[in-house]
Amino acid sequence: MFSQRIDRLLKRTILGTGATIAVGAIVLYFGMRNDVTDVGYRPQQPVPFSHKLHVGQLQIHCQYCHAGVEQSAHSPVPTTSVCMGCHIVIKAESPKLQLVRESWEKGIPIQWRRVHKLPDYVHFNHARHIRAQIDCQSCHGNVEIQGVIAQNKPLSMGWCLSCHRNPEEHIIPARPISGIFTGERLPEDFREHLFEPINSNLVKGVAARVRPITSPQYGAWETDIPTPVIAGIPHPKLPGYGPENCSACHY
Amino acid sequence: MSTPAKIALALLLALMATFTIGVLSGKIWWFSEDPPLMVIPDMDDQFRLKPQGEARFFADNRAQRDPVEGTLPRQGKTYPFGMGDVDSAEKYFAAGNPLPKTEYVLARGQNRFNTFCSPCHNYTGTGDGLVQQKGFGNQVTMNLLREEARAYSDAKIFHVISAGQNIMPAYADRISETDRWAIVHYIRELQQKANGGMVPPTSNGTVSSTQSTTVSKRMQ
């Protein structure tokens, strides 16, 4: 119908447009996943605080500063008074701590930049996960080797569900350094294994033994947890399957 | 197409494929200081206040407001005594430790002691924790196993944890009352172990002089 030249041009245009759309779709589909866009977000904080120094070298437990994570949905960023508890003596003149001292004297909060952020239509309860003896490392990565904190896991819905469905493959059980209460004393030699799970087979054991009573989405399963013995001590629970009910996480 | 061009093209394609597979499998990742890209923001950011968040509505930009003066906590109590007020505290808590000394309470005591006390006092209570070793210089962290501390009443140990002493800050805001009593039990146990299994001189606030002398003799 057309001349040979136009015909060839037409063919090439159609092919080229198709290829561009296909490549674009692939790039958008894979490139916009949370593990590409979110993982590795590492903002500079107003105070150059190093978890590598405080946790890795000084072995200060996570809950020393993030106290209250056992009771609260939100894991608190420590108040300035927690910093000043030690830094009123240690490095009291350091210019890096100028902002902390100002905050302490004037009562102005330090504006830390938030690294891990979930969408506002879901809720995540730290206390529930801590009391199920799930280590901080499961979601926050190796904090003890990070000088500046970066997001380590995608925090997407698929990622959450992968743990709720197959906890034994993903969850790292409590380590001594996290300060998570397991209901039992630490083994005698825990000081040499501060950064390793206390009972590395805990989740596997529980998942193998404990089966949900109801349909899994309601998250009720058989356990042999003793009833809380002392009022006021947050009793640990066994790690197991998480609920898959939509309303477990979504408002 | 000439052969070198073909080789170059093949290499380029191989490189691109490796990179794509690396990124998709999570083996290659990089850091960014820019906030994550929001492709479809949906309702990711809603108009509401979050804990420890920012609120431009208030002059000081804090979403979290201070409680009205005179507010009482719903759970537990605020600690009423100041750092130097040991005598009042000893009188107030004269009944001693309200928790039973069970294995479960001691486990909780160990957990809280390791978390909050061990940075300075060390895991054994000897007062040479890593923060003390590396940070404090000529400031001394007290040895919890020394004779004087063994003679402390439970109420006094509880008071020191709650209100602080010398350079030690108060921990009443970070450790609950129950947990502080559990720590007291655990410290007693550490002292007992260090003292060759001897029962510490007191558990209810009074130290008889004969008991103290026995303790000091044992130490020599």
XYZ file of C-alpha atoms in Angstrom:
471
model
C 0.000 0.000 0.000
C 2.728 2.401 1.088
C 6.059 2.778 -0.474
C 8.693 0.391 0.844
C 10.416 3.167 2.765
C 7.292 4.280 4.621
C 6.384 0.680 5.292
C 9.736 0.039 6.954
C 9.448 3.245 8.995
C 5.974 2.275 10.187
C 7.143 -1.189 11.231
C 10.082 0.259 13.140
C 7.914 2.841 14.886
C 5.439 0.235 16.116
C 8.222 -2.078 17.289
C 10.106 0.773 18.975
C 7.037 2.063 20.821
C 6.198 -1.447 22.008
C 9.725 -2.052 23.245
C 9.815 1.303 25.064
C 6.537 0.605 26.836
C 7.673 -2.891 27.810
C 11.008 -1.692 29.198
C 9.308 1.214 30.956
C 6.793 -1.110 32.572
C 9.535 -3.442 33.769
C 11.567 -0.548 35.175
C 8.523 0.960 36.899
C 7.326 -2.366 38.301
C 10.652 -3.413 39.752
C 12.225 0.001 40.293
C 9.394 1.368 42.385
C 9.353 -1.478 44.862
C 10.090 -0.552 48.453
C 13.313 -2.530 48.451
C 14.647 -0.211 45.767
C 13.171 3.126 46.841
C 13.232 2.809 50.639
C 16.064 0.471 51.586
C 19.288 2.383 52.066
C 17.644 5.625 53.156
C 20.337 7.070 55.396
C 19.701 10.678 56.389
C 22.331 12.711 58.198
C 21.140 13.326 61.736
C 21.517 16.696 63.496
C 23.777 15.061 66.110
C 26.370 12.601 64.747
C 25.260 9.764 67.015
C 26.925 6.426 66.293
C 25.205 3.152 67.128
C 28.456 1.451 66.146
C 30.190 3.112 69.093
C 27.387 2.935 71.650
C 26.025 -0.537 70.878
C 28.901 -2.235 69.082
C 31.775 -1.110 71.278
C 30.265 0.067 74.568
C 27.626 -2.693 74.473
C 24.856 -0.480 75.781
C 21.638 -2.471 75.397
C 18.998 -1.243 72.953
C 16.467 -0.699 75.702
C 18.779 1.479 77.779
C 17.883 4.368 75.501
C 14.780 3.041 73.756
C 13.155 2.243 77.089
C 9.414 1.832 77.023
C 9.405 -0.227 73.852
C 8.063 -3.109 75.946
C 4.905 -1.187 76.793
C 4.419 1.170 73.910
C 3.434 0.854 70.269
C 5.957 3.559 69.419
C 9.598 2.844 70.147
C 10.691 6.059 71.787
C 13.695 8.064 70.680
C 15.428 8.831 73.990
C 14.933 12.183 75.626
C 17.880 14.547 75.919
C 18.086 13.731 79.625
C 19.042 10.150 78.708
C 21.980 11.444 76.627
C 22.963 13.845 79.379
C 22.873 11.094 82.002
C 26.345 10.118 80.788
C 27.428 13.072 78.682
C 27.257 15.472 81.569
C 30.539 13.788 82.540
C 31.790 12.049 79.381
C 32.946 14.350 76.552
C 31.232 17.207 78.314
C 32.997 19.780 76.096
C 32.735 18.018 72.739
C 31.567 20.285 69.900
C 29.633 17.350 68.416
C 27.386 17.427 71.461
C 26.753 21.166 71.266
C 23.147 20.632 70.107
C 22.477 18.133 72.909
C 23.716 20.562 75.533
C 21.637 23.383 74.055
C 18.578 21.143 74.046
C 19.282 20.211 77.662
C 19.690 23.809 78.816
C 16.821 25.379 76.896
C 14.388 22.488 76.753
C 14.174 22.468 72.954
C 13.829 18.998 71.403
C 16.517 17.772 69.015
C 14.990 17.328 65.576
C 16.089 13.814 64.730
C 15.178 12.720 61.227
C 12.899 9.742 61.011
C 14.363 6.774 59.099
C 11.720 4.045 59.369
C 8.301 5.242 58.360
C 5.203 3.174 57.712
C 2.267 4.582 55.773
C -0.289 6.278 58.015
C -3.006 3.736 57.231
C -1.257 0.883 59.020
C -0.227 0.540 62.612
C 2.732 -1.360 63.947
C 2.930 -2.191 67.623
C 6.502 -2.504 68.868
C 5.476 -3.850 72.281
C 3.645 -6.829 70.769
C 6.658 -7.853 68.733
C 9.171 -7.279 71.516
C 7.071 -9.316 73.922
C 6.938 -12.115 71.359
C 10.749 -12.175 71.742
C 11.399 -10.992 68.192
C 14.787 -9.332 68.060
C 15.188 -5.738 66.877
C 17.593 -7.044 64.238
C 14.769 -8.822 62.402
C 13.497 -5.474 61.117
C 16.310 -2.988 61.751
C 19.292 -4.975 60.542
C 22.704 -4.962 62.174
C 22.393 -1.701 64.054
C 25.582 -2.409 66.015
C 27.778 -1.989 62.934
C 26.092 1.133 61.528
C 27.661 4.521 62.154
C 24.656 6.289 60.664
C 21.365 4.418 60.767
C 19.928 3.359 57.419
C 16.702 1.591 56.562
C 17.592 -2.043 56.123
C 14.331 -3.794 55.271
C 11.656 -2.724 52.762
C 8.811 -2.495 55.335
C 6.338 -3.333 52.603
C 3.155 -5.336 53.086
C 4.567 -8.402 51.349
C 7.598 -8.265 53.591
C 5.460 -8.090 56.755
C 3.321 -10.990 55.607
C 6.319 -13.130 54.705
C 7.188 -13.146 58.426
C 3.613 -13.538 59.641
C 3.235 -16.615 57.438
C 6.683 -18.188 57.764
C 8.172 -16.887 61.012
C 10.687 -19.720 61.245
C 12.423 -18.574 58.069
C 12.706 -14.878 58.867
C 12.579 -14.066 62.561
C 15.737 -13.648 64.615
C 14.968 -14.565 68.253
C 15.933 -12.275 71.135
C 19.620 -11.477 71.642
C 21.027 -10.386 75.019
C 22.091 -6.991 73.623
C 18.472 -6.072 72.849
C 17.383 -6.328 76.470
C 14.323 -8.390 75.529
C 12.874 -10.308 78.470
C 12.507 -14.009 77.731
C 11.132 -15.063 81.105
C 14.265 -17.019 81.885
C 17.751 -16.225 83.046
C 20.494 -15.826 80.492
C 22.943 -18.714 80.107
C 26.125 -18.425 82.168
C 28.355 -17.537 79.197
C 26.072 -14.893 77.700
C 28.789 -12.247 77.769
C 30.670 -13.968 74.958
C 27.480 -14.225 72.889
C 25.919 -10.818 73.436
C 25.162 -10.324 69.762
C 23.805 -13.798 69.028
C 20.300 -15.139 69.619
C 19.928 -16.650 73.075
C 17.927 -19.575 71.730
C 18.467 -19.724 67.994
C 15.994 -22.554 67.453
C 13.191 -20.946 69.435
C 11.036 -19.810 66.528
C 11.568 -23.027 64.596
C 10.625 -25.078 67.624
C 7.539 -23.043 68.360
C 6.409 -22.967 64.733
C 6.816 -26.719 64.427
C 4.911 -27.460 67.604
C 2.314 -24.750 67.819
C -0.501 -24.657 65.311
C -3.177 -22.004 65.087
C -6.418 -22.895 66.904
C -8.620 -20.758 64.700
C -8.143 -19.856 61.065
C -4.682 -18.376 60.836
C -5.927 -14.878 60.081
C -7.173 -14.468 63.641
C -3.762 -15.242 65.015
C -4.802 -17.427 67.954
C -2.648 -20.452 68.560
C -2.103 -23.037 71.233
C 0.663 -22.227 73.642
C 1.957 -23.369 76.948
C 2.596 -19.866 78.250
C 2.144 -19.601 81.992
C -0.255 -16.904 83.137
C 1.471 -13.707 84.237
C 2.941 -14.402 87.615
C 3.724 -10.867 88.756
C 1.549 -7.892 87.928
C 3.699 -5.145 86.457
C 6.227 -7.377 84.692
C 5.443 -7.550 80.971
C 5.206 -11.273 80.447
C 6.894 -12.585 77.297
C 4.956 -14.605 74.763
C 6.198 -17.244 72.380
C 6.975 -16.185 68.827
C 4.756 -17.846 66.271
C 2.499 -17.156 63.346
C 1.322 -13.585 63.031
C -2.229 -12.675 62.159
C -3.100 -12.261 58.493
C -6.377 -10.516 59.109
C -6.454 -7.151 57.244
C -7.569 -5.299 60.352
C -4.599 -6.663 62.308
C -2.453 -3.979 60.682
C -4.745 -1.709 58.684
C -6.973 0.842 60.356
C 28.677 -5.199 12.709
C 32.363 -5.730 13.312
C 33.604 -8.336 15.804
C 34.946 -5.872 18.447
C 31.617 -4.049 18.417
C 29.805 -7.338 18.913
C 32.018 -8.240 21.858
C 31.506 -4.809 23.388
C 27.742 -5.103 23.002
C 27.723 -8.572 24.576
C 29.780 -7.313 27.515
C 27.477 -4.341 28.020
C 24.393 -6.562 27.982
C 26.009 -8.966 30.469
C 26.869 -6.056 32.765
C 23.331 -4.700 32.616
C 21.875 -8.128 33.317
C 24.179 -8.636 36.320
C 23.256 -5.236 37.705
C 19.533 -5.834 37.276
C 19.717 -9.255 38.915
C 21.876 -7.795 41.699
C 19.398 -5.031 42.457
C 16.357 -7.285 42.278
C 17.866 -9.911 44.519
C 18.952 -7.308 47.067
C 22.685 -8.001 46.676
C 23.413 -4.516 45.370
C 22.134 -1.594 47.338
C 23.230 1.934 47.970
C 22.611 4.679 50.473
C 20.752 7.889 49.903
C 20.193 10.919 52.057
C 17.084 11.897 50.123
C 13.734 10.807 51.519
C 12.325 7.738 49.758
C 10.601 8.343 46.470
C 6.817 8.201 46.788
C 5.452 6.975 43.483
C 1.829 6.672 44.534
C 1.490 8.526 47.851
C -2.095 7.300 48.475
C -2.805 8.264 52.070
C 0.705 7.634 53.286
C 0.861 10.983 55.033
C -2.293 11.885 56.844
C -3.097 14.988 58.788
C -2.573 13.780 62.304
C -0.164 14.062 65.192
C 2.290 11.291 65.860
C 4.266 10.398 68.970
C 7.430 12.497 69.208
C 6.396 14.137 65.959
C 6.188 17.699 64.793
C 3.153 19.989 64.969
C 3.406 23.460 63.527
C 0.197 24.393 65.331
C 2.025 24.824 68.605
C 4.620 27.507 69.209
C 7.316 24.998 70.190
C 6.491 22.645 67.240
C 5.990 19.658 69.519
C 3.097 17.294 68.867
C 3.520 15.750 72.288
C 2.246 18.109 74.953
C 3.369 18.156 78.559
C 0.689 16.912 80.964
C -1.166 19.525 82.974
C 0.480 20.273 86.291
C -0.597 17.883 89.001
C -1.414 15.057 86.564
C -1.009 11.595 88.036
C 0.126 8.628 85.943
C -2.568 6.041 85.261
C -0.191 3.206 86.062
C 2.334 3.325 88.855
C 3.393 6.364 90.811
C 5.811 9.188 90.301
C 8.771 8.794 92.621
C 8.266 11.284 95.439
C 11.761 11.616 96.931
C 14.754 13.655 95.801
C 18.331 12.423 95.521
C 19.377 13.340 99.041
C 16.166 12.273 100.735
C 17.333 8.790 101.749
C 15.845 8.883 105.243
C 12.302 9.612 104.091
C 12.593 6.900 101.460
C 13.812 4.355 104.005
C 10.910 5.235 106.282
C 8.398 5.090 103.428
C 9.606 1.736 102.095
C 10.353 0.253 105.522
C 8.302 -2.831 104.633
C 11.097 -3.845 102.264
C 10.765 -5.575 98.938
C 7.128 -6.314 98.037
C 8.063 -8.890 95.362
C 8.575 -12.564 96.177
C 12.088 -13.790 95.466
C 11.190 -16.323 92.799
C 13.237 -17.499 89.830
C 10.963 -15.533 87.502
C 11.468 -12.281 89.411
C 15.223 -12.851 89.505
C 15.227 -13.452 85.747
C 13.421 -10.153 85.265
C 15.860 -8.516 87.685
C 18.790 -9.840 85.672
C 17.245 -8.623 82.435
C 16.664 -5.086 83.745
C 20.011 -5.012 85.572
C 21.873 -6.004 82.406
C 20.004 -3.377 80.424
C 20.183 -0.383 82.719
C 22.953 -0.999 85.247
C 25.580 -3.075 83.433
C 26.982 -0.282 81.205
C 28.654 1.216 84.291
C 28.330 -1.355 87.094
C 29.209 -4.317 84.861
C 27.206 -7.528 84.654
C 28.524 -8.716 87.990
C 28.057 -5.449 89.865
C 31.770 -4.841 90.325
C 31.616 -1.314 88.956
C 33.918 -1.697 85.960
C 31.502 -1.771 83.041
C 32.608 -0.755 79.563
C 31.269 2.798 79.870
C 33.153 3.202 83.128
C 36.350 1.764 81.581
C 36.260 3.797 78.383
C 34.398 6.925 79.330
C 34.453 8.103 82.878
C 38.153 8.784 83.403
C 38.674 9.598 87.060
C 34.997 9.342 87.970
C 34.413 6.164 89.943
C 31.458 3.825 89.528
C 30.575 2.222 92.820
C 31.143 -1.464 93.373
C 27.770 -2.898 94.334
C 29.445 -5.801 96.098
C 31.437 -3.730 98.592
C 30.719 -4.149 102.251
C 29.018 -0.786 102.641
C 26.572 -1.533 99.844
C 25.854 -4.957 101.230
C 24.753 -3.287 104.436
C 22.314 -1.020 102.587
C 18.666 -1.698 103.243
C 16.496 -2.764 100.302
C 14.724 0.565 100.568
C 18.002 2.447 100.150
C 19.005 0.481 97.051
C 15.532 1.127 95.652
C 15.937 4.805 96.421
C 19.330 5.032 94.720
C 17.966 3.399 91.561
C 14.923 5.663 91.569
C 16.501 8.992 92.438
C 20.188 8.573 91.601
C 23.314 9.180 93.631
C 26.405 11.310 92.998
C 26.789 11.303 89.184
C 24.320 8.454 88.666
C 21.094 9.798 87.145
C 17.601 8.888 88.337
C 16.010 5.894 86.617
C 12.456 6.222 87.958
C 11.244 7.417 84.559
C 12.715 4.492 82.627
C 12.337 1.501 84.949
C 8.920 0.715 86.404
C 8.469 0.370 90.138
C 7.994 -3.401 89.933
C 11.114 -3.769 87.816
C 13.155 -1.705 90.263
C 12.180 -4.037 93.090
C 13.123 -6.987 90.869
C 16.532 -5.370 90.345
C 16.914 -5.016 94.107
C 16.347 -8.779 94.460
C 18.918 -9.451 91.752
C 21.531 -7.144 93.322
C 21.009 -8.958 96.616
C 21.655 -12.221 94.845
C 24.836 -10.889 93.213
C 26.057 -9.715 96.628
C 25.193 -13.067 98.123
C 27.102 -14.932 95.417
C 30.152 -12.677 95.763
C 30.050 -13.172 99.491
C 30.387 -16.929 99.257
C 26.681 -17.680 99.411
C 26.106 -15.829 102.665
C 22.697 -14.296 103.086
C 22.916 -10.486 102.903
C 22.509 -8.881 106.299
C 19.071 -7.479 105.747
C 15.968 -7.632 103.723
C 13.723 -5.308 105.665
C 15.685 -2.166 106.332
C 17.459 -2.778 109.628
C 20.977 -4.019 110.089
C 21.924 -5.477 113.393
C 25.477 -4.711 114.446
C 26.393 -8.369 114.978
C 25.450 -9.196 111.411
C 27.591 -6.359 110.053
C 30.620 -7.498 111.987
C 30.221 -11.038 110.718
C 30.169 -9.683 107.201
C 33.292 -7.622 107.677
C 35.130 -10.541 109.251
C 34.251 -12.739 106.334
C 35.622 -10.155 103.955
C 39.013 -10.120 105.712
